[in-house]
Coordinates of C-alpha atoms and ligand atoms in Angstrom, one line a residue:
X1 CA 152.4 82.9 115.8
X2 CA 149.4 80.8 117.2
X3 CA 148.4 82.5 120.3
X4 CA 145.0 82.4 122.7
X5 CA 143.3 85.5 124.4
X6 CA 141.4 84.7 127.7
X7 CA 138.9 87.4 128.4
X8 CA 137.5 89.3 125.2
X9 CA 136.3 92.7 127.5
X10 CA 137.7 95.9 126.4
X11 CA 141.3 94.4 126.3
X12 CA 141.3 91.2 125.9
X13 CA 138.8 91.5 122.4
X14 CA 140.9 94.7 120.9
X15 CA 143.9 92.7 121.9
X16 CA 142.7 89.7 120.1
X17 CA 141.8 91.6 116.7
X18 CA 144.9 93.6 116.8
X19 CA 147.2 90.7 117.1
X20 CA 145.1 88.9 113.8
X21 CA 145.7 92.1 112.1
X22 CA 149.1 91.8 112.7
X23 CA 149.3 88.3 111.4
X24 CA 149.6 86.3 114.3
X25 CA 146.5 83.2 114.4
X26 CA 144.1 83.9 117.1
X27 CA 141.9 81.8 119.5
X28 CA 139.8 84.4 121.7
X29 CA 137.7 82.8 124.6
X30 CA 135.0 84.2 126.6
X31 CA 133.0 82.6 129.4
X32 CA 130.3 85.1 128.2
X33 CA 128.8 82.8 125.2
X34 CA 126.6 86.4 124.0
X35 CA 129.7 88.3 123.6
X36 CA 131.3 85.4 121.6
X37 CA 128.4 85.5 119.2
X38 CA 128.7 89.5 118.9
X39 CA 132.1 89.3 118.3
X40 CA 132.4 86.4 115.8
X41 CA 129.7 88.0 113.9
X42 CA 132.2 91.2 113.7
X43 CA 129.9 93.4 116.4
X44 CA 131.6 94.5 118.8
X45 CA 129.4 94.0 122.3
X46 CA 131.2 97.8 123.3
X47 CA 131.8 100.9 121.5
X48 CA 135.6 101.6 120.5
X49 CA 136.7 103.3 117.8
X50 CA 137.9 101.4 114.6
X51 CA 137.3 98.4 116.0
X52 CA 134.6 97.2 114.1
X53 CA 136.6 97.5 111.0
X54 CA 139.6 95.5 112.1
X55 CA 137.7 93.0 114.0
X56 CA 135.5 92.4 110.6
X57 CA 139.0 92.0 108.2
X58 CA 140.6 89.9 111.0
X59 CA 137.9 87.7 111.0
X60 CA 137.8 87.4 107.2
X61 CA 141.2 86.5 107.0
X62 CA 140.6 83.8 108.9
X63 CA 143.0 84.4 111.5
X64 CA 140.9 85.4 113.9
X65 CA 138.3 83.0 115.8
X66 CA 136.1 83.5 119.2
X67 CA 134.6 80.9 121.5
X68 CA 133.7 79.9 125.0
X69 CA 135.7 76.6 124.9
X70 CA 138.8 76.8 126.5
X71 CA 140.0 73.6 125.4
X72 CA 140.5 74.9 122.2
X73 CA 143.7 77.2 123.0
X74 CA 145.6 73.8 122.8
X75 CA 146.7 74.7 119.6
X76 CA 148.1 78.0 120.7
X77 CA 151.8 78.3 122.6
X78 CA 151.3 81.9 123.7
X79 CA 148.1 82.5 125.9
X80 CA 147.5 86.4 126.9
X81 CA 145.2 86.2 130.2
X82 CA 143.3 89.7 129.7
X83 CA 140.2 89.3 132.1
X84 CA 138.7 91.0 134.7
X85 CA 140.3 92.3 138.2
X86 CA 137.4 94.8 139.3
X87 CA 137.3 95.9 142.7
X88 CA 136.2 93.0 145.3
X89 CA 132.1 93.9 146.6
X90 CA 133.5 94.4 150.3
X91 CA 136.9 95.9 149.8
X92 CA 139.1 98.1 148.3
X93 CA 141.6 95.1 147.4
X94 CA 141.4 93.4 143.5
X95 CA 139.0 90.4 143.2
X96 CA 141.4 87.9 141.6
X97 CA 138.8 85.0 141.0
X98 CA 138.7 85.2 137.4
X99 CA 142.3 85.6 137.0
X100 CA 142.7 82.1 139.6
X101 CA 140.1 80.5 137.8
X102 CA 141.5 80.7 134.2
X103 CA 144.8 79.3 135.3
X104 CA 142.8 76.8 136.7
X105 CA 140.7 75.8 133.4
X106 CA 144.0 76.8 131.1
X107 CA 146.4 73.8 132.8
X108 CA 144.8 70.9 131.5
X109 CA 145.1 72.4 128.0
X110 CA 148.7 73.5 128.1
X111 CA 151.9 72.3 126.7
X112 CA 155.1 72.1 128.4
X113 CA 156.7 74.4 126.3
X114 CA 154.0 76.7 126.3
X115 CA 153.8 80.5 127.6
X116 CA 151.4 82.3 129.8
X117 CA 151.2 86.0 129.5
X118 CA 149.2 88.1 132.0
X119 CA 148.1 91.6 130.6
X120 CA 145.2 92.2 133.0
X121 CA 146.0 94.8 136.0
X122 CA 147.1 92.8 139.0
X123 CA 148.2 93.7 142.5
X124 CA 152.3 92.9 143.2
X125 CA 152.9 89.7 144.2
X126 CA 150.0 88.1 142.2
X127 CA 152.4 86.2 139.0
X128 CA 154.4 84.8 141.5
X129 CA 151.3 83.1 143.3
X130 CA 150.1 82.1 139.7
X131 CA 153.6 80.5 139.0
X132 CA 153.0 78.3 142.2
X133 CA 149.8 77.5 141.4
X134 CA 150.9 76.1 137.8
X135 CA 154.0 74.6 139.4
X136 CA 151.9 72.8 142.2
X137 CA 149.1 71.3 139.5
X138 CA 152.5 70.1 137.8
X139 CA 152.4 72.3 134.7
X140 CA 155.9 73.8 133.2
X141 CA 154.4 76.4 131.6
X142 CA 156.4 79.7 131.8
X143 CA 154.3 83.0 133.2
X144 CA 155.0 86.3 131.9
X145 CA 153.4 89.4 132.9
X146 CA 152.8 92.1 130.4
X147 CA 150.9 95.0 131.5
X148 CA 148.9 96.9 129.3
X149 CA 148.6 100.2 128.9
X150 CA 145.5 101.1 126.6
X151 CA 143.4 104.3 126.8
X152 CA 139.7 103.0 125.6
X153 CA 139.0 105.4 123.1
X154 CA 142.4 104.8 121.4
X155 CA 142.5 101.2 122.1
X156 CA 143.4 100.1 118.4
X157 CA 146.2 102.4 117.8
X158 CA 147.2 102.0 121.4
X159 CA 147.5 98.5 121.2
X160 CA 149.3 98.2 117.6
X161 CA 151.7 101.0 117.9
X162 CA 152.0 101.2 121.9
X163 CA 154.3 103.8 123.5
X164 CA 156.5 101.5 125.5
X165 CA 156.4 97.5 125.9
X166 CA 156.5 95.9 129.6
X167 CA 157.8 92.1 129.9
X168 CA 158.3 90.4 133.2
X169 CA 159.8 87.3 133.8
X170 CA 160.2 84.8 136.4
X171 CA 163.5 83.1 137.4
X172 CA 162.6 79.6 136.1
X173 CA 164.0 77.9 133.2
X174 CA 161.3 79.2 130.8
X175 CA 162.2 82.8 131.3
X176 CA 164.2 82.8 127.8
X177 CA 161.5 81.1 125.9
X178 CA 159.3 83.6 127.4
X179 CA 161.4 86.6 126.2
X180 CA 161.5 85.4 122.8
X181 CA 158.1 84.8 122.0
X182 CA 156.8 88.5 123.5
X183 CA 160.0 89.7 121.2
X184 CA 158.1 87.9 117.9
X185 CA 154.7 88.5 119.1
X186 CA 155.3 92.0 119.2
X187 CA 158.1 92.5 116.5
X188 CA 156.5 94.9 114.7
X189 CA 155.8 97.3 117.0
X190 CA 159.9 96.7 118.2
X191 CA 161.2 97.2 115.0
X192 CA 159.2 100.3 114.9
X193 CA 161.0 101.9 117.7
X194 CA 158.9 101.1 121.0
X195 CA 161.0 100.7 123.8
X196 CA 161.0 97.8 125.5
X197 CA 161.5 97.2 129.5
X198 CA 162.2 93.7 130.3
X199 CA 161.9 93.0 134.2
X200 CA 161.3 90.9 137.0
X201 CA 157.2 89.8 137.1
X202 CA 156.9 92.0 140.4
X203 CA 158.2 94.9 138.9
X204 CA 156.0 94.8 135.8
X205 CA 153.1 94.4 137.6
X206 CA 153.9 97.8 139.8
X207 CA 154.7 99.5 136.4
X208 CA 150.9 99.3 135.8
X209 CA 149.5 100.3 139.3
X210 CA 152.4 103.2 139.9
X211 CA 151.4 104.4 136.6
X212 CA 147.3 104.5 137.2
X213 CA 148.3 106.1 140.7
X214 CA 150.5 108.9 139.5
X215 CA 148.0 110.2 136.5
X216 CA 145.3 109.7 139.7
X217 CA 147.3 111.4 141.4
X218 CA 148.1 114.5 138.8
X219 CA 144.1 114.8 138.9
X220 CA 143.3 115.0 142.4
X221 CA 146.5 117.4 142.7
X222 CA 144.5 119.8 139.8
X223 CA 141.1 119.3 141.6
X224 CA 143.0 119.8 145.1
X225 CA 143.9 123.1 143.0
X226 CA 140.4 124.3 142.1
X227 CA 139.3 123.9 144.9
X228 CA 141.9 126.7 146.5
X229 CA 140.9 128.6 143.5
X230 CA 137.2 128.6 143.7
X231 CA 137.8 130.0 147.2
X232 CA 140.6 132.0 146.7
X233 CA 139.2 134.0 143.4
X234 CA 142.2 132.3 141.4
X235 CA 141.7 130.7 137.9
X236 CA 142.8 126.8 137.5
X237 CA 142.8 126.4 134.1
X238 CA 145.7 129.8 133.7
X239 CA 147.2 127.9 137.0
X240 CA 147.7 124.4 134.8
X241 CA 148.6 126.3 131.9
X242 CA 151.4 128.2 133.8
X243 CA 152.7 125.2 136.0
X244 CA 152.4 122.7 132.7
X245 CA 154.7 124.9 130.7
X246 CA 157.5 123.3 133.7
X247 CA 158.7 120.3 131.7
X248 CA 159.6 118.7 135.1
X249 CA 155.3 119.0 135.4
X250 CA 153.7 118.7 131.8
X251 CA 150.5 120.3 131.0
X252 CA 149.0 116.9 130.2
X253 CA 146.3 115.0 133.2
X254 CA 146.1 118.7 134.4
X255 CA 142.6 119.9 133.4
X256 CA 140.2 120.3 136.5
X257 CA 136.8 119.1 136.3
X258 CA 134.4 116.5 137.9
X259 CA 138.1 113.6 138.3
X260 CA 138.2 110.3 136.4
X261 CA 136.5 107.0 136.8
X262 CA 136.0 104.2 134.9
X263 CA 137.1 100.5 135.1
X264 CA 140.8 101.5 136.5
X265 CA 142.1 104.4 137.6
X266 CA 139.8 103.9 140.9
X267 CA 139.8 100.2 141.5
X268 CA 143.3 100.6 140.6
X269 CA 144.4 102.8 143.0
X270 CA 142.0 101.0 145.7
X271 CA 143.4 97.7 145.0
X272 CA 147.1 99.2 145.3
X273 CA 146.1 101.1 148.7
X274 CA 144.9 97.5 149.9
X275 CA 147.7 95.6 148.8
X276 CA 150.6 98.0 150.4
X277 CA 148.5 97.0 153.7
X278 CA 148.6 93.6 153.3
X279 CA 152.4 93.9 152.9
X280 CA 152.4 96.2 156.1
X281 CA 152.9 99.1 153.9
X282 CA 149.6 101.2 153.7
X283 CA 151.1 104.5 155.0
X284 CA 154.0 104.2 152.3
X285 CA 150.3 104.7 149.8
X286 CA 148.2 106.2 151.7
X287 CA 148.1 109.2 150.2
X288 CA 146.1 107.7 147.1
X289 CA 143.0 107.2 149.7
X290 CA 142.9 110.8 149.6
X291 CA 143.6 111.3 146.0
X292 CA 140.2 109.0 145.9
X293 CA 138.9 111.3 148.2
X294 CA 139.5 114.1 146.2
X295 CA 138.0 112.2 143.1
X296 CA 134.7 111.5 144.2
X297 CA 134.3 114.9 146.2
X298 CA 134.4 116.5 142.8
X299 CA 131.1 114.4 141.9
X300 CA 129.5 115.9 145.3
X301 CA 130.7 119.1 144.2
X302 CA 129.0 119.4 140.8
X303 CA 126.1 118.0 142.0
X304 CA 125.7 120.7 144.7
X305 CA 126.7 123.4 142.0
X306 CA 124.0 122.2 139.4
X307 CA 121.5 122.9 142.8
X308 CA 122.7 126.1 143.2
X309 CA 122.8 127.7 140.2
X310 CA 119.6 126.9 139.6
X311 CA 118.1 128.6 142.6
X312 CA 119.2 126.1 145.4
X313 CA 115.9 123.5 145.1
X314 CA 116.8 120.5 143.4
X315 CA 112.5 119.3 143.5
X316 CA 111.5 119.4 140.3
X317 CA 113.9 121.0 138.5
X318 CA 114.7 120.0 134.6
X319 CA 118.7 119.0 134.4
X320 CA 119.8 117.9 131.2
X321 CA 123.2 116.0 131.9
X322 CA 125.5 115.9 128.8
X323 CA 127.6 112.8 129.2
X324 CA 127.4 109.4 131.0
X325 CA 130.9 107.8 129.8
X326 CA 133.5 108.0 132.2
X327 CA 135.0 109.7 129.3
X328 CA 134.7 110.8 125.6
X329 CA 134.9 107.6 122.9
X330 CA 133.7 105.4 124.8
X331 CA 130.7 103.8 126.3
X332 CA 132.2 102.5 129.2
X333 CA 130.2 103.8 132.4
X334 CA 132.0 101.8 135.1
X335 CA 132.1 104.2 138.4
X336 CA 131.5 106.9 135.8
X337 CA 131.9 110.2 137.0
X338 CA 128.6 111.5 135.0
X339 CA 126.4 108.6 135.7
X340 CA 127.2 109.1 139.7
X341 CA 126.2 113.2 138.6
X342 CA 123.0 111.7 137.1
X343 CA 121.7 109.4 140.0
X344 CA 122.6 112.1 143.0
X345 CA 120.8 114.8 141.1
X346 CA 117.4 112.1 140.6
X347 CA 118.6 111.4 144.1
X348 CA 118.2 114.9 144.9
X349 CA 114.8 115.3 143.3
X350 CA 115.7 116.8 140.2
X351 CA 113.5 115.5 136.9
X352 CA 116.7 114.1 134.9
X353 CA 117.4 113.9 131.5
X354 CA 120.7 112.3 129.7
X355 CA 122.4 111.8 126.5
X356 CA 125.6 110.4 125.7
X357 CA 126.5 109.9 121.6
X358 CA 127.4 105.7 122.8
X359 CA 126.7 104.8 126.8
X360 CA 122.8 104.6 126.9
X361 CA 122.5 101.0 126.8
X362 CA 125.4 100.4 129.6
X363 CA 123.8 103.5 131.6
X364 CA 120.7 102.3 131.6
X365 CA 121.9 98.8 132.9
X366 CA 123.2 100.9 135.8
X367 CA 120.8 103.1 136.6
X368 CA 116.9 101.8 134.7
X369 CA 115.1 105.2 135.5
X370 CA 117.3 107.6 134.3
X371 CA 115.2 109.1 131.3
X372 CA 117.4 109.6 128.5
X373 CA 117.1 111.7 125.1
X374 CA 117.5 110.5 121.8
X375 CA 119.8 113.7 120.7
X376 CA 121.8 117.1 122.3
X377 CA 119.2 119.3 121.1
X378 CA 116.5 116.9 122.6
X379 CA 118.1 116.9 126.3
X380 CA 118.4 120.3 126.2
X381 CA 114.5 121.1 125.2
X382 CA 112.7 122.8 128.3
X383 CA 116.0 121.8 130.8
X384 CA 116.4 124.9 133.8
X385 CA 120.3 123.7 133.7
X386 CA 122.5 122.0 131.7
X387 CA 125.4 119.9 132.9
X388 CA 129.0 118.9 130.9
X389 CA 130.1 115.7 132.8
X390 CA 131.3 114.1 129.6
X391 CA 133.9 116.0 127.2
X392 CA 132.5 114.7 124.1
X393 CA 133.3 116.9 121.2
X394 CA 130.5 117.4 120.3
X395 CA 129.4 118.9 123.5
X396 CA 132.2 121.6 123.8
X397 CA 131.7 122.4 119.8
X398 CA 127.8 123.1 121.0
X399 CA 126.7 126.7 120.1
X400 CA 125.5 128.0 123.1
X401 CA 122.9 130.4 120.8
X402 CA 121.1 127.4 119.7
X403 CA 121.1 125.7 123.1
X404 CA 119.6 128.7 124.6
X405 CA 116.7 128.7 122.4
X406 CA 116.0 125.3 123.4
X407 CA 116.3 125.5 127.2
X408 CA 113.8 126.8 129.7
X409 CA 116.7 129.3 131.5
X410 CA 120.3 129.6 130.0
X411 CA 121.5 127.9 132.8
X412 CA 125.3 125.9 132.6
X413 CA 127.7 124.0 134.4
X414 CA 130.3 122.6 132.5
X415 CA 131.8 120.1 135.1
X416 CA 135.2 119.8 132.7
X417 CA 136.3 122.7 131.9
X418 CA 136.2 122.7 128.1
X419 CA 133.6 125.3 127.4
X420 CA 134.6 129.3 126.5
X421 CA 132.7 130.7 129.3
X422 CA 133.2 134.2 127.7
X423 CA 131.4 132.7 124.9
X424 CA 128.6 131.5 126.9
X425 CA 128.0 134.4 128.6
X426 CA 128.0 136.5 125.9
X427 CA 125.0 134.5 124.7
X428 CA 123.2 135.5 128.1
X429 CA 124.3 132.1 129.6
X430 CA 124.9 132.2 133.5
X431 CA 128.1 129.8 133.2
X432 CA 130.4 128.4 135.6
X433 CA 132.8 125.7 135.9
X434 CA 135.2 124.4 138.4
X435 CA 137.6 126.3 139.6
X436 CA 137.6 129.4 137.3
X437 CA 135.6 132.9 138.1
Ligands
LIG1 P1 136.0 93.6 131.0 O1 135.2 93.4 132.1 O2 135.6 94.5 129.8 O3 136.4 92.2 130.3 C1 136.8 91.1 131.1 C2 136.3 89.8 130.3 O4 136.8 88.6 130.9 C3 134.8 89.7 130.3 O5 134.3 89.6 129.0 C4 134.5 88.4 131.1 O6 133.4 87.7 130.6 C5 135.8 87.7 130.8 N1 136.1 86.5 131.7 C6 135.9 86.5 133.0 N2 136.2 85.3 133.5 C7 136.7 84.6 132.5 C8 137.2 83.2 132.3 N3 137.3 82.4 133.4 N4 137.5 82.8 131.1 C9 137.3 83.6 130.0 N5 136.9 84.9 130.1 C10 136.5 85.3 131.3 O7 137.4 94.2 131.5 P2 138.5 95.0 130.8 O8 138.2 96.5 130.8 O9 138.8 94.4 129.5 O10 139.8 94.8 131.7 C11 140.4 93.5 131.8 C12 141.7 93.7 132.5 O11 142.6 94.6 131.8 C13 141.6 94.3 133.9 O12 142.5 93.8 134.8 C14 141.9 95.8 133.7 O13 142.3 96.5 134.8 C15 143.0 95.7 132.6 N6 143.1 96.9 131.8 C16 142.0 97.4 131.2 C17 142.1 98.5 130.4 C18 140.9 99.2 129.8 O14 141.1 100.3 129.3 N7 139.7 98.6 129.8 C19 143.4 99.0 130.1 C20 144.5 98.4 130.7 C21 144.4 97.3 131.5

C-alpha cells in the first residue's frame, strides 16, 4: 500500500520504517527539516534498538522516503498522524496544536477516497472534533483512530508483531473503506494471530489513556506499598512477589523504585485527569492526580535518601547518578525520573556526576551543567554515593568489588530495586533501596 506518516518522533519514524519493511511504500514528513536529513541518511536522530538497521534496508529498498513537504503524501491513500500531544505549558490537559494543525496542512492534499489514521495519544472526544474539522473544510476523507501501544526500547518488535490491534471508526460512509485498509495495512501482523478490536473512535482513544492510567496506577499502588514498608520494617520486593503470584494481580509493573516518567505515562494521565473535568467528570479520575502524586514523591524521596546516607549534608558531596533515561534502551529523558534526581541533588548542592550508556546528548539539552562521565567506572571515580535511577543492565550486572575500589566511601542507593543488596553489603557497601530493610 502507499501510505504517508505525519510526525517521524519516536512513533511516527519506527512506524514509518516498520511499515517499508513490511512492504508497504512510505512517505514520512517532519516539520523538523534536521531530523529529515538524519533519517534519510539512515541515522536515526534517537536511540532505539534495531532501528538503525531497518531504517537503513527500508530506505535501500526504496520504499521508504522522508521529507518536510507535506504536499507530497498526495500519492498516499492511507495517512498515519503520529505527532506530538505533550502536556500543554499551563495545564495538565494535552496540547492538541500539532495534531489541529496537520489536519489543517493534510486537507488540501487529500483525496476523496483517502483515509486518515490517528495513532498519536489523544484525549476522548478529540477524532470526533477532527472529523468536523475535515467535514467543515469540505474534505470526505474518512478518520480512523488507531492507538499505539509501543514500549521505546522494543519499538521495532512492538510495532511489527504488536500484542493486540486497536481500530476506531466513525459512523460516516467511509467507515468500511477505513476498516479495510487498517485490515491490509496490517495483514501480517493479523494473519499472525494479533487480535484485533474494532470500535467506535471514542472508545479507541480511551483504550490508550485507560491503559497508560492503569500500569500508572499499578506503580504508584507498589510505591504507595514501599512506602508502608519502609516504615513498617516490611520488604516490598517479597510483598510484589507474593501478591504477583495472584493471577487476578500479575507480578508485572510491580517493582518499587523512583515511578516512571517519560513522554506518556505522566502527560498521559494529566491530560486524562483534565479531560474527565472538562466533561464534568474529574472525581470519576481523580484518583490518578494522586497516583501522580505518588510518582513524583518517589523522586523527592531518593533525593532525600542519597542526603542521608551520606551523612545528611548535600554541600559538596560527590554523587555519581547512574542513569538519566526515563528507562533502560532508550535515550528518551522527557520528565525523566533520573534527570529530575540529578538536578535536585545539584539543586541541593551536591557536586554531580552522570552517565547514561545513550541520553547525554538529550540530558544535557535539559539540564547544560550537569557534568557527565564518559563511562561507569569513570562516574564512580572519587563519588561519596552512588545512585541507580536508571535500570540499565549494565548497571545491576556492576560488581560492587570493583566499584568500591573506585569510589571515595562504598556508599549506594539503588533507587529501582534491581541490585542484590546481600551482595553489596557483603562487599562492605552500606546499601539501601526503597522499600526493603
Ligand atoms: P516526538 O516528540 O518524539 O515526535 C513528534 C514529532 O512530530 C516530532 O518529530 C515533531 O517535529 C513532529 N511534528 C510536529 N508537528 C508536526 C507537523 N505539523 N507536521 C509534521 N510533523 C510534525 O513524540 P513521540 O514520542 O513520537 O509521540 C508522538 C505521539 O505518539 C504522542 O501522542 C505520544 O503520546 C504517542 N505515543 C508515543 C509512544 C512512545 O513510546 N514514544 C508510544 C505510544 C504513543
Amino acid at each position: 500500500m502507499r501510505i504517508s506518516v505525519i510526525g517521524c518522533g519516536y512513533l511516527g519514524a519506527v512506524h514509518a520504517a516498520a511499515m517499508a519493511d513490511l512492504g508497504h511504500e512510505v512517505i514520512a514528513v517532519d516539520v523538523d527539516a534536521a531530523k529529515v536529513d538524519a533519517l534519510a541518511q539512515g541515522k536515526p536522530p534517537f536511540f532505539e534498538p534495531g532501528l538503525p538497521e531497518i531504517l537503513s534496508s527500508s530506505l535501500a529498498s526504496g520504499r521508504l522516503r522522508f521529507t518536510t513537504d507535506i504536499s507530497e503524501v498526495a500519492g498516499a491513500s492511507l495517512h498515519f498522524i503520529a505527532v506530538g500531544t505533550p502536556q500543554s505549558e499551563n495545564s495538565g490537559a494535552a496540547d492538541l496544536r500539532f495534531v489541529h494543525a496537520v489536519i489543517d496542512a493534510l486537507i488540501p492534499h487529500l483525496g476523496s477516497a483517502d483515509v486518515i489514521v490517528g495513532k498519536s495519544t489523544v484525549p476522548v472526544g478529540t477524532a470526533e472534533a477532527l472529523s468536523h474539522r475535515l467535514l467543515a473544510a469540505g474534505s470526505s476523507a474518512t478518520l480512523a483512530w488507531n492507538p499505539e501501544f509501543l514500549r521505546e526500547g522494543f519499538a521495532i518488535k512492538d510495532t511489527l508483531s504488536p500484542d493486540r490491534l486497536v481500530f476506531g471508526f466513525g459512523e460516516g460512509p467511509g467507515a468500511l473503506q477505513a476498516r479495510s485498509a487498517l485490515r491490509d495495512v496490517y495483514s501480517q501482523a493479523i494473519a499472525s494471530g494479533t487480535p484485533v478490536v474494532e470500535t467506535d473512535l471514542a472508545t479507541a482513544e480511551l483504550v490508550k489513556t485507560a491503559a497508560n492510567a492503569f500500569l500508572a496506577t499499578k506503580i504508584s499502588f507498589i510505591n504507595a506499598m514501599s512506602e508502608i514498608a519502609e516504615v513498617t520494617g516490611a520488604n516490598v520486593t517479597e510483598l510484589a512477589d507474593a501478591i504477583g503470584y495472584d493471577a487476578r494481580i500479575g507480578r508485572k509493573f510491580l517493582n518499587a523504585g523512583v515511578g516512571f516518567g517519560g513522554g506518556c505515562l505522566p502527560k498521559d494521565i494529566r491530560a486524562f485527569s483534565a479531560r474527565a473535568q472538562e466533561l464534568g467528570l474529574g472525581s470519576s479520575v481523580a484518583f490518578l492526580d494522586e497516583v501522580d502524586a505518588i510518582n513524583l514523591r518517589q523522586r523527592e524521596r531518593v533525593i532525600a535518601r542519597v542526603i542521608a546516607d551520606a551523612g545528611g549534608d548535600a554541600a559538596g558531596l560527590r554523587v555519581a547518578v547512574l542513569g538519566l533515561a526515563f528507562k533502560p534502551h532508550s535515550d528518551d529523558v522527557r520528565d525523566s525520573p533520573a534527570l529530575d534526581v540529578a538536578q535536585g541533588l545539584l539543586a541541593a548542592g551536591a557536586d554531580v556526576v552522570a552517565y547514561d550508556p545513550q541520553a547525554h546528548g538529550p540530558a544535557l539539552l535539559r539540564l547544560p551543567k550537569l557534568n557527565l562521565a564518559d563511562t561507569l567506572e569513570q562516574v564512580l571515580v572519587g563519588a561519596d554515593i552512588a545512585v541507580l535511577v536508571t535500570e540499565w543492565p549494565e548497571f545491576v550486572a556492576l560488581d560492587p568489588r570493583v566499584a568500591g575500589d573506585l569510589m571515595a566511601h562504598k556508599r549506594i542507593v539503588d533507587a529501582r530495586n534491581v541490585l542484590d543488596a546481600d551482595t553489596w553489603r557483603a562487599a562492605g557497601f552500606h546499601y539501601s533501596s526503597l522499600g526493603r530493610p
